[in-house]
Amino acid sequence: MGSPVQRRITIKDVAEMAGVGVATVSRVLSGGSASAETRERVLDAATKLDYRPSALGRNLRQQRSGGIALLVPDITDSFYARLTDGVLSCARSYREPVTIGVTGDDPEQEADLVGALLEQSMDRVIAVPSGDGEMWAPALRAGLSVVFADRRVWRDPAPGQRRVLDEVPAVLADDRAGVRTAVEYLTGLGHRKIGFLARHGQSYRMEAFRAAVGDALDEELVAPARASRDSAYAAAAGLLQRRPDITAVLTGDNMLGEAAVLAARELDVRIPRDLSLVMFDDVPWAELCAPPLTVVAQPAQDIGYRAAELVMRQGRRPRTVTLPTQLIIRGSCGPRR
Amino acid sequence: MGSPVQRRITIKDVAEMAGVGVATVSRVLSGGSASAETRERVLDAATKLDYRPSALGRNLRQQRSGGIALLVPDITDSFYARLTDGVLSCARSYREPVTIGVTGDDPEQEADLVGALLEQSMDRVIAVPSGDGEMWAPALRAGLSVVFADRRVWRDPAPGQRRVLDEVPAVLADDRAGVRTAVEYLTGLGHRKIGFLARHGQSYRMEAFRAAVGDALDEELVAPARASRDSAYAAAAGLLQRRPDITAVLTGDNMLGEAAVLAARELDVRIPRDLSLVMFDDVPWAELCAPPLTVVAQPAQDIGYRAAELVMRQGRRPRTVTLPTQLIIRGSCGPRR
DNA sequence: AATCCTGATGGAATCGTTTCCATGGGAAGT
DNA sequence: ACTTCCCATGGAAACGATTCCATCAGGATT
């Protein structure tokens, strides 16, 4: 019930009330030139009628719907939630709406979402890419401005695509340094058999781990998981059971860290006595955990904020931004026994 | 540089290639009636040209931009992240994009966002309302279909507004039962001085707490906080210091639970020996905490999913949906000493 | 055979904005 | 005084879809 929905106030109404043409109203409202008197009359009419320009009309005319699209693997993951928060907080200052999609780290879903983006004529995208990134080629060709966050795309054999994808700006945490610092810390404590739990999509970290460990690398100690909690737990439990000689583990994100703690408890492996644990990404609960977790902190919110800044500054093509990580030592690591 | 951006394929191109009028193409593509032969020719041309209808054109014509808007207080909060995930997963099945905004539990920001929604001609909104909800009246008048999630609006003195707001469907957790169960559990353990930590916006839970405690209520034991982590910690620490006679605390959400654990540690109040703690909302880390936290679990994801379902079914006005909560007993409560 | 009806079809209007272009007037320069 | 220039201004086109409405063909009915 209630009153019937009211007709929308259009620019035409404002023009009529102010006694000017619609073109003039448009110009005044978008900061074009106009005489002081006209400007005042138009502004007056606009406020009196409580006129709000329709984004629909503008978007169609300009052939692009404003706003920023954000594609993350999993909004439930604290890291991506914080990243999202950063994007939102920057977007707010530009008064741009943010449309969000979750990819589940699945290239197919990602391609789907990119298609939807094109349909919506979104022209600004921030994405955490999952696959080899080939689905981005048509989007780039269609004129979208894309910024990658947290990861770039997998190095890909196809040389043609690669160039265009390498031009996509990216905002990253300094994985390499973060992994190196963590590994050095662990080797400093005497650990030699260090395991690494990673998800697909964390290949950069996995590579950095291989580089940091160097000769001591035992491929069996690198355990990949898929994007779900169950898969994370399975990978963690599997690694600990397969290799009881392991004395330290680094996990590629907080979900895997959680899984490692649970699996260790289940298998009666005590942290840090039997196993030292370093987790990528500092989350609020790391401090509440028993024992408090030593972590490689990443500026998640900042990554999102910077990515949003980049995607808004269409003009100059900025290069990749790398933000520092920080090793925060708490209580989950001890000397090798 | 890459090739120049290509011209968009429009319905006109398809019509030309198929040798029919644009009206026919539109009809075929949106499931209207057409002869089998025409249909095939159109579909053929559409695939051959890789035609994707522009949402912009459609939206303008239909005077509404599709998609769902979602307003939450804080995307960083695990509860709202899971709720968002539920919304996204339902929206995906309708192929509807989701635009998200964070209100910070601040009515002013919320009003701002609602204004932006109107500007975008969004006509489907899911919101966790923060204030007295008066900013929703113009939106409802403009024809938006709104669904509240997790909370309804504060009961408001103004009787005119109230009716229209009470018609807004809502998907809620059963706060009342959840609070009652938790309080009964604690009183069953012998606790008499039970504190309650809540945020603004959790007035329903606060009320439920007052009802559940009944005579034993001591207003000083109810501590409100604002939406930030700092404020949560301040409220928790303040409560524990002000009233050392307190033996149990119920927190209105997981951020306050986290704050309570930290504050207790800081003040050397041991859980569960000196203080029993029940937290609203089950989060993954509740199990990892020392001690593991007893919680009132809420179906966060389900709340989001159901809300999205409701907002998509324009037709029948459904009533409020209340979903059950569940007390999960872990290790953070003990008998009164 | 004339009429009616049904279903397919295409032209044109429409949504609300921005922007191109033509027009007009007033100020400045010769 | 005449030309030139510039700026304010408004009409109209454009964006790409949907949808109303008129038209037309062909079959069924009287």
XYZ file of C-alpha atoms (C1' of nucleotides) in Angstrom:
734
model
C 0.000 0.000 0.000
C 1.354 3.434 0.827
C 1.322 6.259 -1.679
C 1.891 5.384 -5.326
C 5.542 5.590 -6.322
C 6.380 9.080 -7.385
C 7.642 10.029 -10.821
C 11.337 10.645 -10.937
C 12.549 14.246 -11.130
C 14.587 14.612 -14.307
C 16.893 17.226 -15.650
C 14.012 18.427 -17.777
C 12.006 19.412 -14.717
C 14.916 21.389 -13.394
C 15.419 23.097 -16.736
C 11.787 24.048 -16.908
C 11.695 25.429 -13.395
C 14.875 27.408 -13.902
C 13.690 28.612 -17.287
C 16.737 27.334 -19.139
C 17.571 24.478 -21.485
C 18.545 21.025 -20.347
C 22.016 21.451 -21.770
C 22.609 24.372 -19.476
C 21.472 22.445 -16.450
C 23.780 19.612 -17.331
C 26.668 22.005 -17.731
C 26.053 23.779 -14.471
C 25.759 20.523 -12.581
C 28.895 19.047 -14.025
C 30.946 22.175 -13.491
C 30.888 23.606 -16.985
C 30.848 27.294 -17.748
C 27.750 29.363 -17.164
C 26.902 32.853 -16.030
C 26.675 33.406 -12.319
C 23.014 34.248 -12.492
C 22.049 31.185 -14.489
C 24.116 29.001 -12.240
C 22.279 30.237 -9.221
C 18.850 29.778 -10.775
C 19.687 26.231 -11.801
C 21.170 25.266 -8.459
C 18.200 26.770 -6.750
C 15.727 24.819 -8.824
C 17.716 21.647 -8.346
C 17.677 21.872 -4.575
C 14.063 22.946 -4.505
C 13.049 19.897 -6.505
C 15.530 17.667 -4.697
C 16.879 16.638 -8.055
C 19.265 13.702 -8.217
C 20.757 12.935 -11.588
C 20.062 9.406 -12.757
C 23.194 7.347 -13.021
C 21.366 5.253 -15.618
C 21.060 8.026 -18.154
C 24.583 9.192 -17.606
C 26.017 5.713 -17.846
C 24.284 4.954 -21.095
C 25.404 8.196 -22.624
C 28.959 7.749 -21.473
C 29.031 4.125 -22.452
C 30.339 3.021 -19.133
C 28.769 2.350 -15.815
C 30.762 3.963 -13.099
C 31.868 2.114 -10.071
C 34.544 -0.400 -9.308
C 34.278 -4.138 -9.591
C 36.200 -6.252 -7.124
C 36.923 -9.930 -7.587
C 38.279 -11.876 -4.627
C 38.664 -15.603 -4.051
C 36.743 -15.702 -0.781
C 35.153 -12.854 1.133
C 35.033 -15.034 4.232
C 38.807 -15.046 4.455
C 39.905 -12.310 6.822
C 42.655 -11.235 4.465
C 40.339 -10.590 1.552
C 37.760 -9.038 3.828
C 40.348 -6.517 4.953
C 41.489 -5.970 1.391
C 37.882 -5.340 0.438
C 37.554 -2.905 3.284
C 40.497 -0.959 1.902
C 38.937 -0.815 -1.540
C 35.642 0.342 -0.094
C 37.240 3.044 1.945
C 39.052 4.486 -1.063
C 36.043 4.121 -3.335
C 33.938 5.989 -0.838
C 36.094 9.074 -1.183
C 35.440 9.015 -4.916
C 31.761 8.301 -4.295
C 32.021 5.217 -6.464
C 29.956 2.125 -5.754
C 31.773 -1.192 -5.476
C 30.452 -4.391 -6.974
C 31.907 -7.540 -5.549
C 32.239 -11.080 -6.807
C 33.853 -14.176 -5.368
C 35.798 -16.469 -7.627
C 36.519 -19.303 -5.226
C 39.976 -19.298 -6.804
C 38.428 -21.006 -9.780
C 39.442 -19.706 -13.221
C 36.140 -20.792 -14.683
C 34.076 -18.805 -12.224
C 36.440 -15.935 -12.687
C 35.921 -15.962 -16.441
C 32.190 -16.025 -15.812
C 32.378 -12.972 -13.620
C 34.526 -11.117 -16.110
C 31.848 -11.786 -18.694
C 29.225 -10.346 -16.389
C 31.428 -7.300 -15.898
C 31.585 -6.689 -19.622
C 27.839 -6.998 -19.833
C 27.490 -4.373 -17.145
C 29.962 -2.147 -18.954
C 32.046 -1.890 -15.832
C 35.298 -0.331 -16.794
C 37.275 -0.481 -13.585
C 38.212 -3.772 -12.037
C 40.355 -4.827 -9.133
C 40.991 -8.542 -9.173
C 42.861 -11.227 -7.329
C 43.478 -13.407 -10.376
C 43.307 -17.168 -10.014
C 44.246 -18.736 -13.298
C 46.687 -18.023 -16.037
C 44.772 -14.854 -16.708
C 43.841 -15.519 -20.290
C 40.266 -14.511 -19.579
C 41.538 -11.010 -19.032
C 42.732 -10.503 -22.574
C 39.293 -9.801 -24.079
C 38.443 -7.557 -21.148
C 41.568 -5.508 -21.682
C 40.846 -5.310 -25.359
C 37.380 -4.004 -24.545
C 39.023 -1.131 -22.741
C 38.643 -2.068 -19.091
C 41.218 -0.767 -16.745
C 42.310 -3.605 -14.532
C 44.460 -3.672 -11.437
C 45.593 -6.898 -9.863
C 45.852 -7.154 -6.102
C 47.703 -9.612 -3.880
C 48.849 -11.660 -6.898
C 49.738 -11.270 -10.531
C 48.814 -13.890 -13.037
C 50.691 -17.106 -13.361
C 53.608 -16.868 -15.755
C 52.180 -18.218 -18.942
C 53.861 -19.846 -21.911
C 51.814 -17.973 -24.535
C 54.072 -15.015 -25.379
C 51.436 -12.921 -27.143
C 49.134 -12.652 -24.161
C 51.918 -12.196 -21.743
C 52.868 -8.770 -22.815
C 49.402 -7.318 -22.425
C 48.972 -8.977 -19.053
C 52.306 -7.801 -17.810
C 51.155 -4.268 -18.419
C 48.405 -4.672 -15.881
C 49.430 -2.788 -12.745
C 49.468 -4.783 -9.546
C 49.601 -4.123 -5.834
C 51.373 -6.884 -3.989
C 52.750 -7.744 -0.617
C 56.417 -8.490 -0.696
C 55.994 -12.264 -0.651
C 59.571 -12.970 -1.452
C 60.951 -10.991 1.471
C 58.229 -12.253 3.785
C 58.940 -15.876 2.997
C 62.687 -15.337 3.187
C 62.479 -13.683 6.584
C 60.273 -16.446 7.930
C 62.539 -19.184 6.608
C 65.630 -17.456 7.958
C 63.993 -17.158 11.325
C 63.188 -20.851 11.340
C 66.606 -21.982 10.134
C 68.090 -19.684 12.762
C 66.204 -21.735 15.329
C 67.855 -24.821 13.929
C 65.117 -26.156 11.744
C 66.133 -28.004 8.621
C 63.025 -29.853 7.525
C 60.579 -27.069 6.897
C 57.229 -27.744 5.298
C 55.165 -25.340 3.261
C 51.393 -25.369 3.012
C 50.058 -23.385 0.107
C 46.969 -23.016 -1.997
C 46.819 -22.915 -5.711
C 47.226 -19.300 -6.568
C 49.962 -18.862 -4.028
C 52.519 -19.982 -6.516
C 54.546 -16.854 -5.964
C 54.990 -17.730 -2.357
C 55.699 -21.312 -3.189
C 58.408 -20.215 -5.587
C 59.809 -17.842 -3.013
C 59.870 -20.698 -0.551
C 61.782 -22.885 -2.976
C 64.269 -20.110 -3.491
C 64.650 -19.406 0.213
C 65.131 -22.996 1.247
C 67.533 -23.651 -1.589
C 69.413 -26.915 -1.399
C 67.542 -28.082 1.639
C 64.377 -28.348 -0.454
C 62.467 -31.550 -0.208
C 59.599 -31.447 -2.686
C 57.591 -33.754 -0.506
C 57.391 -31.019 2.091
C 55.436 -28.705 -0.167
C 51.743 -29.455 0.151
C 49.159 -27.790 -2.048
C 45.505 -27.385 -1.147
C 42.378 -26.134 -2.821
C 40.337 -23.182 -1.662
C 38.105 -24.832 0.930
C 38.541 -25.341 4.656
C 38.276 -29.085 4.253
C 40.946 -29.181 1.646
C 43.186 -27.048 3.830
C 42.745 -29.409 6.742
C 43.371 -32.431 4.573
C 46.588 -30.930 3.248
C 47.801 -30.052 6.734
C 46.962 -33.399 8.279
C 48.390 -35.196 5.269
C 51.681 -33.377 5.476
C 52.118 -34.007 9.187
C 51.312 -37.694 8.862
C 53.371 -38.280 5.773
C 56.460 -36.686 7.208
C 56.751 -37.051 10.970
C 60.342 -35.833 10.670
C 59.150 -32.341 9.887
C 59.941 -29.780 12.603
C 58.582 -26.542 11.216
C 55.802 -25.417 8.898
C 55.108 -22.198 7.038
C 51.580 -21.698 5.787
C 50.650 -19.573 2.810
C 47.600 -17.981 4.374
C 45.557 -17.844 7.533
C 43.098 -20.549 6.578
C 45.958 -22.975 6.161
C 47.388 -21.761 9.457
C 44.126 -22.533 11.161
C 44.088 -25.929 9.523
C 47.643 -26.614 10.658
C 46.836 -25.782 14.277
C 43.788 -28.026 14.217
C 45.587 -30.882 12.493
C 48.496 -30.650 14.922
C 46.136 -30.825 17.883
C 44.311 -33.741 16.388
C 47.536 -35.652 15.812
C 48.853 -34.714 19.209
C 51.729 -32.761 17.753
C 52.432 -29.966 20.180
C 53.221 -26.410 19.104
C 55.875 -25.127 19.539
C 57.487 -28.104 21.293
C 57.140 -30.635 18.482
C 56.425 -28.267 15.639
C 57.164 -24.626 14.942
C 54.547 -22.749 12.946
C 54.694 -19.513 11.014
C 51.551 -18.334 9.299
C 51.208 -15.872 6.454
C 48.876 -13.025 7.305
C 48.269 -11.565 10.718
C 44.690 -11.952 11.840
C 43.144 -10.751 15.090
C 42.807 -14.271 16.442
C 46.499 -15.097 15.967
C 47.076 -13.479 19.324
C 44.239 -15.364 20.979
C 45.375 -18.734 19.744
C 47.096 -21.203 22.013
C 49.958 -20.650 21.566
C 49.841 -17.164 20.022
C 50.928 -17.503 16.425
C 54.066 -16.081 14.912
C 53.026 -14.534 11.609
C 54.127 -12.714 8.506
C 51.865 -9.677 8.602
C 50.603 -8.224 5.334
C 49.034 -4.795 4.918
C 45.794 -6.205 3.550
C 43.732 -3.078 3.890
C 46.469 -0.992 2.379
C 46.745 -3.301 -0.594
C 43.075 -2.777 -1.277
C 43.286 0.956 -0.802
C 46.246 1.354 -3.101
C 44.691 -0.857 -5.732
C 41.586 1.306 -5.698
C 43.682 4.428 -6.014
C 45.452 2.942 -8.994
C 42.296 1.911 -10.738
C 40.832 5.366 -10.310
C 43.839 7.149 -11.729
C 43.253 6.233 -15.316
C 45.810 8.608 -16.719
C 49.319 7.587 -15.965
C 50.017 3.900 -16.057
C 51.773 3.199 -12.806
C 54.073 0.288 -12.324
C 53.646 -2.458 -9.818
C 53.505 -1.471 -6.171
C 55.054 -3.777 -3.601
C 54.229 -3.275 0.045
C 56.401 -4.548 2.878
C 55.552 -7.492 5.101
C 56.572 -7.859 8.705
C 57.506 -10.873 10.774
C 55.673 -10.706 14.085
C 57.158 -13.099 16.572
C 54.774 -14.587 19.095
C 54.804 -18.006 20.636
C 54.433 -20.662 17.979
C 58.091 -21.243 17.196
C 60.803 -22.843 19.259
C 64.232 -24.346 18.774
C 64.553 -27.689 17.041
C 64.508 -30.506 19.521
C 49.764 -0.451 -27.106
C 47.523 -3.223 -28.497
C 44.680 -2.835 -30.907
C 42.303 0.122 -30.583
C 39.251 -0.687 -28.509
C 36.632 -2.339 -30.622
C 33.139 -1.008 -31.195
C 30.521 -2.721 -29.138
C 28.219 -5.177 -30.895
C 24.664 -3.949 -30.496
C 21.308 -5.462 -31.070
C 21.213 -3.583 -34.352
C 24.160 -5.533 -35.707
C 22.476 -8.776 -34.837
C 19.241 -7.637 -36.454
C 21.049 -6.686 -39.626
C 22.963 -9.923 -39.869
C 19.855 -11.987 -39.237
C 17.844 -9.859 -41.652
C 15.169 -8.984 -39.106
C 14.142 -5.965 -37.063
C 15.626 -5.093 -33.717
C 12.304 -5.717 -32.018
C 12.374 -9.301 -33.165
C 15.883 -9.826 -31.884
C 14.918 -8.428 -28.513
C 11.920 -10.704 -28.376
C 13.833 -13.806 -29.290
C 16.534 -13.089 -26.775
C 14.145 -12.417 -23.945
C 12.019 -15.437 -24.659
C 9.142 -13.832 -26.521
C 7.255 -15.489 -29.328
C 8.814 -15.899 -32.732
C 8.775 -18.436 -35.524
C 11.196 -21.296 -35.229
C 13.062 -20.241 -38.322
C 13.511 -16.626 -37.232
C 14.555 -17.712 -33.802
C 17.273 -19.856 -35.220
C 18.548 -17.152 -37.534
C 18.695 -14.646 -34.688
C 20.383 -16.998 -32.265
C 22.827 -17.934 -34.950
C 23.740 -14.343 -35.690
C 24.031 -13.572 -32.001
C 26.518 -16.341 -31.342
C 28.417 -15.615 -34.522
C 28.873 -11.990 -33.495
C 29.395 -12.904 -29.849
C 26.669 -10.457 -28.971
C 26.208 -9.507 -25.329
C 23.285 -7.276 -24.533
C 24.290 -4.083 -22.791
C 22.935 -3.874 -19.305
C 23.104 -0.096 -19.646
C 20.525 0.116 -22.395
C 18.228 -2.311 -20.702
C 18.506 -0.607 -17.353
C 17.699 2.809 -18.724
C 14.690 1.549 -20.567
C 13.409 -0.392 -17.583
C 14.144 2.445 -15.235
C 15.984 0.262 -12.804
C 19.470 -1.040 -12.645
C 19.453 -4.692 -11.818
C 21.513 -6.145 -9.086
C 21.347 -6.219 -5.343
C 22.781 -3.679 -2.966
C 24.067 -4.895 0.372
C 24.717 -2.652 3.345
C 26.633 -4.089 6.280
C 28.232 -2.408 9.276
C 31.680 -3.899 8.788
C 32.866 -6.339 6.155
C 35.885 -7.171 8.292
C 33.678 -8.770 10.890
C 33.531 -12.495 10.243
C 29.791 -12.553 10.827
C 29.022 -9.993 8.155
C 31.567 -11.522 5.831
C 29.733 -14.814 6.069
C 26.401 -13.081 5.652
C 27.767 -11.397 2.552
C 28.947 -14.723 1.261
C 25.426 -16.050 1.590
C 24.013 -13.115 -0.343
C 26.602 -13.546 -3.066
C 25.941 -17.222 -3.420
C 22.208 -16.668 -3.871
C 22.699 -13.684 -6.163
C 24.968 -15.741 -8.352
C 22.205 -18.178 -9.128
C 20.091 -15.269 -10.354
C 23.097 -13.854 -12.210
C 22.673 -10.594 -10.352
C 25.645 -8.434 -9.426
C 25.983 -7.352 -5.813
C 27.040 -3.887 -4.780
C 28.313 -3.559 -1.272
C 28.627 -0.697 1.138
C 29.795 -0.476 4.726
C 27.932 1.721 7.150
C 30.223 1.456 10.173
C 26.988 1.210 12.147
C 26.615 4.918 11.631
C 23.138 6.153 10.629
C 24.627 9.114 8.842
C 26.827 7.022 6.596
C 23.917 4.697 6.092
C 21.712 7.551 4.921
C 24.483 8.601 2.579
C 24.666 5.160 1.052
C 20.922 4.959 0.656
C 21.102 8.225 -1.268
C 23.738 6.756 -3.541
C 21.507 3.738 -4.068
C 18.667 5.934 -5.220
C 20.983 7.710 -7.594
C 21.994 4.394 -9.075
C 18.353 3.366 -9.367
C 19.056 0.220 -7.443
C 15.780 -1.301 -6.549
C 16.767 -4.229 -4.400
C 18.517 -3.714 -1.118
C 19.546 -5.944 1.730
C 20.580 -3.953 4.764
C 21.684 -4.365 8.328
C 20.094 -1.171 9.583
C 21.900 0.897 12.188
C 19.721 3.785 13.193
C 16.055 4.337 13.738
C 15.560 3.654 10.084
C 13.975 6.926 9.119
C 16.322 7.195 6.143
C 14.522 4.233 4.675
C 11.181 5.941 4.346
C 12.049 7.915 1.176
C 13.682 4.850 -0.307
C 10.577 2.784 0.258
C 8.460 5.544 -1.205
C 10.678 5.524 -4.283
C 9.740 1.902 -4.787
C 12.817 0.060 -3.574
C 12.282 -3.377 -2.232
C 14.190 -3.644 0.994
C 14.967 -6.610 3.185
C 16.575 -6.220 6.577
C 19.070 -8.802 7.761
C 20.348 -9.613 11.232
C 18.389 -6.728 12.781
C 15.228 -4.754 12.296
C 15.137 -1.070 12.945
C 15.018 0.340 16.401
C 11.491 0.768 17.691
C 10.808 4.381 17.047
C 8.372 6.778 18.671
C 7.161 8.267 15.388
C 4.020 6.251 14.685
C 3.607 7.245 11.037
C 6.937 5.906 9.886
C 6.690 2.861 11.978
C 4.021 1.177 10.015
C 5.856 1.357 6.703
C 9.063 0.140 8.303
C 7.353 -2.737 10.024
C 6.284 -3.967 6.627
C 9.888 -4.431 5.583
C 10.630 -8.135 5.642
C 13.538 -9.216 7.781
C 15.702 -12.273 8.230
C 16.918 -12.603 11.777
C 18.680 -14.978 14.068
C 16.609 -15.924 17.056
C 18.361 -13.532 19.421
C 15.859 -13.948 22.157
C 16.196 -17.701 22.359
C 19.960 -17.504 21.933
C 20.363 -15.062 24.772
C 17.968 -16.973 26.970
C 19.748 -20.263 26.429
C 23.107 -18.695 27.183
C 21.847 -17.007 30.329
C 20.164 -20.182 31.522
C 23.351 -22.085 30.954
C 25.311 -19.568 32.995
C 22.795 -19.384 35.824
C 22.755 -23.152 35.810
C 26.463 -23.015 36.556
C 25.681 -20.835 39.538
C 26.430 -17.422 38.115
C 24.395 -14.520 39.398
C 26.324 -11.448 38.329
C 26.335 -11.741 34.585
C 27.631 -8.915 32.440
C 26.596 -8.128 28.901
C 28.794 -6.474 26.324
C 26.904 -5.104 23.349
C 27.280 -2.637 20.560
C 24.833 -0.049 19.557
C 22.608 -1.764 17.100
C 22.422 -4.871 19.227
C 19.575 -3.437 21.167
C 17.471 -6.484 20.465
C 19.983 -8.672 22.186
C 20.344 -6.213 24.986
C 16.601 -6.239 25.510
C 16.541 -10.004 25.365
C 19.268 -10.050 27.967
C 17.284 -7.792 30.252
C 14.292 -10.052 29.869
C 16.291 -13.222 30.470
C 18.086 -11.978 33.551
C 14.921 -10.533 34.994
C 15.119 -9.407 38.614
C 18.797 -10.114 38.849
C 19.494 -7.307 36.402
C 22.089 -4.805 37.415
C 22.178 -2.036 34.823
C 25.787 -1.399 35.581
C 26.612 -4.783 34.101
C 25.411 -3.817 30.664
C 28.238 -2.168 28.759
C 27.713 -0.607 25.340
C 30.461 -0.066 22.791
C 30.809 1.573 19.429
C 31.722 -0.224 16.247
C 35.513 -0.180 16.473
C 37.954 -2.664 17.950
C 39.303 -0.045 20.309
C 35.899 0.821 21.602
C 35.146 -2.858 22.105
C 38.299 -3.322 24.126
C 37.611 -0.234 26.178
C 34.131 -1.434 27.005
C 35.380 -4.879 27.991
C 38.239 -3.633 30.110
C 36.013 -0.993 31.660
C 33.391 -3.507 32.659
C 35.885 -5.889 34.224
C 37.587 -3.165 36.190
C 34.451 -1.434 37.313
C 32.880 -4.594 38.595
C 35.382 -7.130 39.908
C 32.456 -9.035 41.413
C 31.316 -10.125 37.989
C 31.648 -13.872 37.350
C 30.300 -14.301 33.844
C 30.041 -12.273 30.652
C 27.968 -12.628 27.522
C 29.151 -10.699 24.489
C 26.890 -9.503 21.702
C 29.237 -10.379 18.876
C 32.600 -11.893 18.101
C 34.536 -8.650 18.121
C 33.408 -8.011 21.681
C 34.261 -11.598 22.524
C 37.765 -11.075 21.244
C 38.004 -7.863 23.239
C 36.796 -9.622 26.361
C 39.427 -12.350 26.047
C 42.177 -9.789 25.556
C 40.984 -7.566 28.372
C 40.717 -10.522 30.732
C 44.255 -11.582 29.917
C 45.527 -8.085 30.392
C 43.850 -7.787 33.776
C 44.970 -11.251 34.780
C 41.430 -12.499 35.021
C 41.542 -16.147 34.083
C 38.963 -17.837 31.891
C 37.097 -19.925 32.890
C 38.416 -20.001 36.472
C 37.701 -16.380 37.362
C 35.320 -15.533 34.580
C 32.977 -17.502 32.388
C 32.525 -16.228 28.845
C 29.880 -16.864 26.240
C 30.226 -15.155 22.900
C 27.568 -14.495 20.314
C 28.503 -15.898 16.933
C 30.611 -18.936 16.260
C 33.764 -18.094 14.340
C 36.480 -20.491 13.198
C 38.962 -19.213 15.743
C 36.653 -19.801 18.711
C 37.933 -23.347 18.729
C 41.567 -22.288 18.499
C 41.324 -19.847 21.357
C 42.723 -20.632 24.753
C 40.422 -21.745 26.213
C 38.098 -22.705 23.332
C 35.111 -20.394 23.503
C 31.567 -21.399 24.290
C 29.394 -19.616 21.766
C 25.899 -18.953 20.532
C 26.200 -19.957 16.883
C 24.226 -18.060 14.277
C 23.577 -19.193 10.713
C 25.252 -16.133 9.218
C 25.563 -17.441 5.700
C 22.017 -18.700 5.739
C 20.727 -15.325 6.899
C 22.362 -13.739 3.884
C 21.109 -16.380 1.511
C 17.531 -16.152 2.724
C 17.588 -12.384 2.635
C 18.720 -12.493 -0.976
C 15.974 -14.953 -1.808
C 13.428 -12.663 -0.230
C 14.621 -9.587 -2.038
C 14.483 -11.394 -5.362
C 10.940 -12.645 -4.881
C 9.248 -9.355 -5.447
C 5.794 -10.800 -5.689
C 4.484 -12.062 -2.411
C 5.402 -10.041 0.622
C 6.793 -12.572 3.016
C 6.818 -12.072 6.734
C 9.848 -12.019 8.934
C 12.008 -15.122 8.943
C 13.684 -16.152 12.185
C 16.456 -18.708 12.076
C 17.510 -20.775 15.087
C 20.679 -20.251 17.066
C 22.619 -22.957 18.827
C 24.601 -22.952 22.028
C 27.923 -24.674 21.428
C 29.607 -25.548 24.672
C 33.391 -25.509 24.656
C 35.730 -24.552 27.421
C 35.186 -20.960 28.415
C 32.609 -21.473 31.139
C 32.936 -22.992 34.563
C 31.021 -23.107 37.840
C 30.967 -20.015 39.985
C 33.762 -20.073 42.484
C -16.137 -15.303 -51.205
C -16.035 -12.205 -47.545
C -14.844 -11.680 -42.816
C -12.513 -12.559 -38.653
C -8.802 -13.945 -35.986
C -4.192 -15.145 -34.715
C 0.554 -14.787 -34.695
C 4.767 -12.927 -36.539
C 7.061 -8.846 -37.559
C 9.277 -4.185 -37.853
C 9.078 0.907 -37.196
C 9.271 4.182 -33.876
C 8.952 6.017 -29.294
C 10.983 5.968 -24.927
C 14.107 6.061 -20.843
C 17.695 10.569 -18.797
C 21.726 12.142 -19.555
C 25.809 14.346 -22.080
C 27.721 16.682 -25.873
C 27.998 18.571 -30.528
C 26.837 22.410 -33.048
C 24.560 26.580 -34.388
C 22.976 30.989 -32.824
C 22.998 35.252 -30.670
C 24.745 39.092 -28.157
C 28.173 41.832 -26.112
C 32.921 43.237 -25.562
C 37.221 44.137 -27.566
C 40.169 45.395 -31.274
C 41.112 47.834 -35.724
C 31.721 52.187 -37.096
C 32.788 47.694 -38.562
C 34.838 43.372 -37.890
C 36.320 39.764 -34.900
C 36.161 36.924 -31.151
C 34.411 34.727 -27.255
C 31.145 33.072 -24.252
C 26.620 31.741 -22.803
C 22.892 29.235 -24.398
C 19.484 25.851 -26.192
C 17.981 22.448 -29.679
C 18.821 18.039 -31.074
C 21.403 13.800 -31.637
C 23.270 9.958 -29.475
C 23.820 5.906 -26.314
C 21.279 0.528 -26.613
C 17.898 -1.703 -25.095
C 12.464 -2.730 -24.546
C 7.830 -2.312 -25.891
C 3.702 -0.244 -27.919
C 1.276 -0.363 -31.954
C 0.243 -0.931 -36.696
C 0.685 -3.983 -40.508
C 0.451 -8.078 -42.961
C 0.006 -12.880 -44.183
C -2.462 -16.890 -43.871
C -5.813 -20.016 -42.079
C -10.331 -20.774 -40.142
C -15.117 -19.639 -39.930
C -19.504 -18.039 -41.630
